[in-house]
XYZ file of C-alpha atoms in Angstrom:
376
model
C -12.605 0.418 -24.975
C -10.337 -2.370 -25.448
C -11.735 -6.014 -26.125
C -11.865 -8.196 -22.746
C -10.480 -10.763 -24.950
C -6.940 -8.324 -25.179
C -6.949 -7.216 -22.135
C -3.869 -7.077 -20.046
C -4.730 -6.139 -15.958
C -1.439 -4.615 -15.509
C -2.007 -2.201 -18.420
C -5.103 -1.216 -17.399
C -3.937 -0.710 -13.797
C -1.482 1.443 -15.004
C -4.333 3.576 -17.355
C -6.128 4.089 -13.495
C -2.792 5.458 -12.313
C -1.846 7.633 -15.149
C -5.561 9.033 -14.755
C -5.192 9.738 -10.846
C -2.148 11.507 -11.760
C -4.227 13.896 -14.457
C -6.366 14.510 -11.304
C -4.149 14.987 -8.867
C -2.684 17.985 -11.199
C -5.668 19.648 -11.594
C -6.785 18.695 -8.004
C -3.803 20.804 -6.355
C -4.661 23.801 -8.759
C -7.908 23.643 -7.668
C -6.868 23.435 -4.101
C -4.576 26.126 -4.682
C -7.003 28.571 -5.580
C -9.560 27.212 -2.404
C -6.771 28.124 -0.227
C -6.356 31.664 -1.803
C -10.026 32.182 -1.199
C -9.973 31.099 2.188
C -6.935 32.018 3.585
C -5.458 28.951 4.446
C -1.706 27.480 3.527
C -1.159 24.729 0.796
C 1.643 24.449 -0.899
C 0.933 21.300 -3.942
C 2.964 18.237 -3.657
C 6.067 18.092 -6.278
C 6.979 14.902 -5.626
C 5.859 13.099 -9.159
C 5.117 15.308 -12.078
C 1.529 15.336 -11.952
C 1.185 16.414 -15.864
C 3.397 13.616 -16.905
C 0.406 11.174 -16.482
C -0.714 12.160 -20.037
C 2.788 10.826 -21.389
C 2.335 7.372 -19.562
C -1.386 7.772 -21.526
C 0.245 8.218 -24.906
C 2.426 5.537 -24.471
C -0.435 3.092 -23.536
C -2.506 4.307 -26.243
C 0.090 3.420 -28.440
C 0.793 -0.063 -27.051
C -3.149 -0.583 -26.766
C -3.789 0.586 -30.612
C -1.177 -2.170 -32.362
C -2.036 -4.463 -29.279
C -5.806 -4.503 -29.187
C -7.984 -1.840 -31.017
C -7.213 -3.094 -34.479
C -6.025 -7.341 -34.598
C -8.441 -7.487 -37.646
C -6.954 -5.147 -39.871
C -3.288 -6.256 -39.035
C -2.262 -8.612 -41.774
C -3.737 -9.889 -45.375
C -7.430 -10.241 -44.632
C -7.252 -6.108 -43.625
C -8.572 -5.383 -47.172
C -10.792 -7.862 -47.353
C -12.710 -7.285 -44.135
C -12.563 -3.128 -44.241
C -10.056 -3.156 -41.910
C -9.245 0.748 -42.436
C -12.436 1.476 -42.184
C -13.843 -0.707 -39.205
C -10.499 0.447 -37.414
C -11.563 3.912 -37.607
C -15.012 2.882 -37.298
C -14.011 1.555 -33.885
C -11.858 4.649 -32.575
C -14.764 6.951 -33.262
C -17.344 5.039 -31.672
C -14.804 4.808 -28.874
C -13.611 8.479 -28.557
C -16.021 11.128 -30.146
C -19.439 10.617 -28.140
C -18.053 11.073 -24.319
C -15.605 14.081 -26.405
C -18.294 15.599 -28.011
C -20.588 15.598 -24.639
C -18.100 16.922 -22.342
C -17.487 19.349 -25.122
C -20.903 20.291 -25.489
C -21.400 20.809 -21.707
C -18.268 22.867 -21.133
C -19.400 25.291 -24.172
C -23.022 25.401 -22.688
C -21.922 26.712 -19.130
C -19.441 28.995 -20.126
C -21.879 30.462 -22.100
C -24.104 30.780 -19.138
C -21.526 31.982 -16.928
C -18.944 33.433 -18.961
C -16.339 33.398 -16.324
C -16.477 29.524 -16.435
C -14.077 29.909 -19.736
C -11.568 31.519 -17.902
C -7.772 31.359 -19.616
C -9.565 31.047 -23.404
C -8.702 34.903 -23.696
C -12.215 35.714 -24.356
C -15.429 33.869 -25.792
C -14.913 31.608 -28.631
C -15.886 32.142 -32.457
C -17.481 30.457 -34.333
C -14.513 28.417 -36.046
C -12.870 27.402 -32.653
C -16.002 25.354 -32.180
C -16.201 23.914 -34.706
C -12.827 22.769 -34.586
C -12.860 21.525 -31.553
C -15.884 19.230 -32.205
C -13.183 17.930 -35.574
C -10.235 17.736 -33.574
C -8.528 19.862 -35.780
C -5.837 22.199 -34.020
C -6.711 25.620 -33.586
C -5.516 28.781 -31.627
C -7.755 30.155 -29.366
C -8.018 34.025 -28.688
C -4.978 34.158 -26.376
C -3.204 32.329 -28.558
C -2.857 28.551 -27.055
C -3.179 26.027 -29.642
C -5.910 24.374 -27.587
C -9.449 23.117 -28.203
C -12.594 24.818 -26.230
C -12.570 22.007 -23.753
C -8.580 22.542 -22.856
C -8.239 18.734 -22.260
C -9.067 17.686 -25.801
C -5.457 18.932 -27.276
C -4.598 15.731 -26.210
C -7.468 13.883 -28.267
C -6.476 15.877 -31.092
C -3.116 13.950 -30.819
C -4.547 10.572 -30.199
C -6.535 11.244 -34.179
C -3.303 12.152 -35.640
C -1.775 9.289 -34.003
C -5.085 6.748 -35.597
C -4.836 8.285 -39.059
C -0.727 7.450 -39.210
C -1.859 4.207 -37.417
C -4.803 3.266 -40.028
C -2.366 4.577 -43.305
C -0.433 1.223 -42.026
C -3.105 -1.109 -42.016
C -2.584 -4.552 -43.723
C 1.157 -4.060 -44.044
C 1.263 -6.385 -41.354
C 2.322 -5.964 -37.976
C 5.968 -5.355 -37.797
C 6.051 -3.757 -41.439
C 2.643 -1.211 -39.602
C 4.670 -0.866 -36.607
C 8.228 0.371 -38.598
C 5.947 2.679 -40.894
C 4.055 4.075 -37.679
C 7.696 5.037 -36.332
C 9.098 6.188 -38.961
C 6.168 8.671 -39.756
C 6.106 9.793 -36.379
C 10.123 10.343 -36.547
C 9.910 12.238 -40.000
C 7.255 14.438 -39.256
C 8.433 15.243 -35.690
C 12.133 15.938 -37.121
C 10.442 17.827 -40.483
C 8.434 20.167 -37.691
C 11.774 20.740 -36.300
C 13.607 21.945 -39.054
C 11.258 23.696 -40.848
C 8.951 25.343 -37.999
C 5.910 25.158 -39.992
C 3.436 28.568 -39.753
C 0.303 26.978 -39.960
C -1.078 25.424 -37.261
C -2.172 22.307 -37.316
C 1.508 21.015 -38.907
C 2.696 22.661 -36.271
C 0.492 20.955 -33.685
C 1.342 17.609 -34.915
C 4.920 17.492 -35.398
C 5.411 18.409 -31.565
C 7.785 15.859 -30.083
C 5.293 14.545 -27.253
C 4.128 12.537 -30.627
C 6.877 10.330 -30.306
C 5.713 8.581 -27.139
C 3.063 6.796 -29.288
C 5.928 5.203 -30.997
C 7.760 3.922 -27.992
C 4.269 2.298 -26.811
C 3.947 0.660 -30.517
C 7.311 -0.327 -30.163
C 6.287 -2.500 -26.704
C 3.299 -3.935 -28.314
C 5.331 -4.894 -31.078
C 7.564 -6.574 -28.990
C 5.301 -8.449 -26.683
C 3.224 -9.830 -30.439
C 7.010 -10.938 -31.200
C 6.900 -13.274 -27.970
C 9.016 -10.670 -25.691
C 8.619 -11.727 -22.368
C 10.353 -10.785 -19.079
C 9.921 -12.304 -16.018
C 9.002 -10.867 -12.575
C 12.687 -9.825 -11.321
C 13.052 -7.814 -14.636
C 9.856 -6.134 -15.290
C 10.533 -4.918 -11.295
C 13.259 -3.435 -12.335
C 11.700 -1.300 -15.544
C 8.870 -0.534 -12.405
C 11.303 1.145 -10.302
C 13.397 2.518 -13.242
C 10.571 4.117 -14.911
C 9.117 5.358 -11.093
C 12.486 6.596 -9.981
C 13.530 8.892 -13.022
C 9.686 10.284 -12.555
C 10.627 11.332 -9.289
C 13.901 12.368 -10.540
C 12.045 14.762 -13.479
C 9.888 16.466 -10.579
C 13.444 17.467 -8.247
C 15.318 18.596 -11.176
C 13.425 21.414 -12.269
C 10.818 22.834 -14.372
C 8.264 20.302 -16.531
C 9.991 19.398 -19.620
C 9.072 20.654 -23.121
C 9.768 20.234 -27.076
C 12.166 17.029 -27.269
C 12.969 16.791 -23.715
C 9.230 15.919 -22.851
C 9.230 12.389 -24.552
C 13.289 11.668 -23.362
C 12.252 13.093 -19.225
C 8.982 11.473 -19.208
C 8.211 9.436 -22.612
C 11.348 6.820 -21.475
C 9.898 6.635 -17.809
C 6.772 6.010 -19.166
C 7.709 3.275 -21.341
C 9.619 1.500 -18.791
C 6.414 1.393 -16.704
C 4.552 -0.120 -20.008
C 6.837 -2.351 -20.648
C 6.893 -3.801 -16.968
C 2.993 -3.880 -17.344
C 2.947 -5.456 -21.070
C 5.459 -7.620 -21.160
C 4.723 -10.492 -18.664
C 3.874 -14.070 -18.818
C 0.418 -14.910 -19.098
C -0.475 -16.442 -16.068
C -3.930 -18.511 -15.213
C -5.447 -17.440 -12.299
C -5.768 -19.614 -9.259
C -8.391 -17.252 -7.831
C -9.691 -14.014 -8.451
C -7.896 -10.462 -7.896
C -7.751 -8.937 -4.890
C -10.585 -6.340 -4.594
C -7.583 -3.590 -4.790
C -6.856 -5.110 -8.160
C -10.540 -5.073 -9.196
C -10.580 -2.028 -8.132
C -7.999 -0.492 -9.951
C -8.796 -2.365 -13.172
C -12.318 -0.991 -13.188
C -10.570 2.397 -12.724
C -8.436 1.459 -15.494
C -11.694 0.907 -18.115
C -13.336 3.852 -16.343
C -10.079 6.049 -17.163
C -11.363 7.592 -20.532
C -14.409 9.283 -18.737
C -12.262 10.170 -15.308
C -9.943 12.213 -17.656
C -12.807 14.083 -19.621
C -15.229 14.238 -16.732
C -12.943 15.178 -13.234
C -12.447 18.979 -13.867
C -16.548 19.520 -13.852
C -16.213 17.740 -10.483
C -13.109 20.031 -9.394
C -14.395 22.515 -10.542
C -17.970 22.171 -9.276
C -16.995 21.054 -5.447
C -14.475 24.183 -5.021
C -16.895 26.518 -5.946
C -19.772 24.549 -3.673
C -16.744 24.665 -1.073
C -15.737 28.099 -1.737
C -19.321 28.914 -0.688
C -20.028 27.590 2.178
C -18.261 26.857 5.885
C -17.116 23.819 4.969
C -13.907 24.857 3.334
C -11.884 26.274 6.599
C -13.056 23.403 8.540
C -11.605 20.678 6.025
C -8.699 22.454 5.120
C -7.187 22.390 1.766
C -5.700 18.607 1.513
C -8.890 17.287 3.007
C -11.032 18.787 0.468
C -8.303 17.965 -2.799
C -9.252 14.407 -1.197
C -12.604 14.946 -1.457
C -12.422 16.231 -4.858
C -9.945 13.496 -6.061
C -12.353 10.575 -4.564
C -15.865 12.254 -5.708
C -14.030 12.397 -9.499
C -13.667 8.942 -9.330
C -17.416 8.006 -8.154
C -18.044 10.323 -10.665
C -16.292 8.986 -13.446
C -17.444 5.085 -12.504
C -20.941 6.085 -13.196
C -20.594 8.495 -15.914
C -18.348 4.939 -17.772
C -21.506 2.664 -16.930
C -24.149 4.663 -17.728
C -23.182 6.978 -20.404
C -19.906 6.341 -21.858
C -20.589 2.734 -22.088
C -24.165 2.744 -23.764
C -23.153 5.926 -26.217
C -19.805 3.993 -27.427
C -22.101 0.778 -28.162
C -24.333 2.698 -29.986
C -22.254 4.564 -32.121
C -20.422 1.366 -32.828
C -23.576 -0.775 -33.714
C -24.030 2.833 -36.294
C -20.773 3.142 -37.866
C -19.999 -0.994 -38.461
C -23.140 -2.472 -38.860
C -21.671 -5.788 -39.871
C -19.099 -6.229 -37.334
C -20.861 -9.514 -35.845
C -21.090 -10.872 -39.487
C -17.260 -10.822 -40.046
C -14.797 -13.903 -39.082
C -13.006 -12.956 -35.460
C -9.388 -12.371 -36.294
C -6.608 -13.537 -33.836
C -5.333 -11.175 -30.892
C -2.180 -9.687 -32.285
């Protein structure tokens, strides 16, 4: 949850959007397989590549990190005030509750209902729990190096990404940022030349790493006084939106180093145009569009964990009733897409919000008693 105080409404219109995207993916499978059931025709949309929202995610989490999760431990008081620690502090309270829930709840119905685990090659042991619940990369019984909860591969990146992060802590910020890079370079390039065996070095040294670097790299640039102005950051827009439409028509979804140059680029040139503008004072509030979009945007942690219960949930309810011939199979992905996000607005308010406070007020007790560093 990043501090009101840091928050940029562009960026976290652009966290809604990359969201939607995640849904939309997993909305047309799910669609897809109504249809089979049903009879009817669908063929999914590949006009954006739907997957590639999780790349314009990394990037973000990477500008947000240097930008906004840690301004107290950037710089010379970082030892002094914990910063390490409180930084870390911070993430979990921020990432593991909501994780750990979802987690929890996925494990608990597939082992009701078995067949809800489908694609996991079979029911999990013991020590792909438990990994899961550490974020520590694991192959599952069919051999993808995924968590129980399938979405969670990508939270195991995001805690390799806030370990290289907190390492740099109190270097200050442009010495953190080039050591953040650089790590993320060396162990990407050392993965590629040696092909590591085990696992988890293998996990982490997969190129789609890099596209935390790129969003560093913005937020680096925009605490150095980088601005661009309205004409310019257009032009990233449509840069960034066009090769994304380009990467869907050319063929299929890029892996190894061509994920972060097909869709980590793109994805930075949409940052950029949301990061790096002038700050502006507003004359009046935002449209309700805007409002909209930016609650999205803080909502966009728990619409990424929570939509597939939702898909998941209405296609069956679908699936089992006569509702699904009558709506037809884009009718009821909209369904699914909009019920996600009503979904994922109260599941933020009510749960994700509450739990993250808690487990803050837990794991940095003295938070309110230490001097407010500056915004980097």
């Amino acid at each position: 949850m990043t501090p009101r105080s840091t928050q940029i409404l562009s960026v976290q219109i652009l966290r809604a959007v990359a969201a939607l995207l995640v849904v939309m993916h997993h909305a047309q499978a799910e669609a897809t397989a109504l249809a089979q059931r049903t009879g009817a025709a669908f063929a999914p949309s590949g006009l954006l590549p739907w997957a590639g929202g999780v790349d314009v995610f990394f990037v973000i989490s990477g500008f947000i990190i240097v930008h906004a999760a840690a301004p107290h431990a950037v710089g010379r008081h970082a030892a002094e005030s914990g910063g390490r620690r409180r930084f870390l502090a911070h993430r979990i309270a921020r990432v593991v509750p909501l994780y750990w829930l979802v987690t929890a709840l996925y494990l608990a119905v597939g082992l009701a209902a078995p067949p809800a685990l489908n694609g996991s090659g079979g029911p999990p042991d013991a020590g792909q729990v438990v990994a899961s619940f550490l974020f520590w990369p694991a192959a599952r019984p069919d051999g993808a190096v995924l968590p129980l909860y399938g979405l969670g591969w990508t939270l195991n990146c995001e805690m390799a990404f806030y370990a290289l992060f907190a390492l740099g802590l109190g270097w200050g910020r442009r010495a953190g940022v080039a050591w953040l890079v650089a790590a993320l370079v060396g162990i990407v390039l050392a993965g590629a030349w040696l092909k590591p065996e085990a696992v988890p070095l293998a996990f982490w040294s997969n190129p789609v790493m890099l596209e935390f670097g790129l969003g560093a790299l913005i937020a680096l640039a925009r605490g150095e006084g980088v601005r661009l102005g309205g004409p310019a950051r257009a032009g990233l827009a449509l840069a960034g939106f066009g090769l994304l439409l380009l990467v869907a028509h050319t063929g299929p979804f890029p892996d190894g180093f061509l994920r972060p140059l097909a869709l980590g680029i793109p994805a930075a040139f949409l940052v950029a145009a949301a990061a790096l503008g002038h700050r502006r004072m507003q004359a009046r509030p935002p449209s309700p569009v805007v409002s909209a979009l930016a609650a999205l945007g803080d909502a966009s942690y728990a619409l990424y964990l929570v939509h597939p219960f939702v898909l998941r949930g209405l296609r069956e309810a679908l699936a089992r009733s006569d509702l699904a011939p009558w709506l037809g199979p884009w009718v009821a992905l909209g369904v699914m897409v909009a019920l996600s996000v009503v979904a994922a607005l109260l599941v933020h308010r009510h749960v994700e919000r509450p739990m993250t406070r808690l487990a803050r007020a837990r794991l940095d007790p003295d938070r309110h008693s230490l001097p407010r560093p500056k915004t980097v």
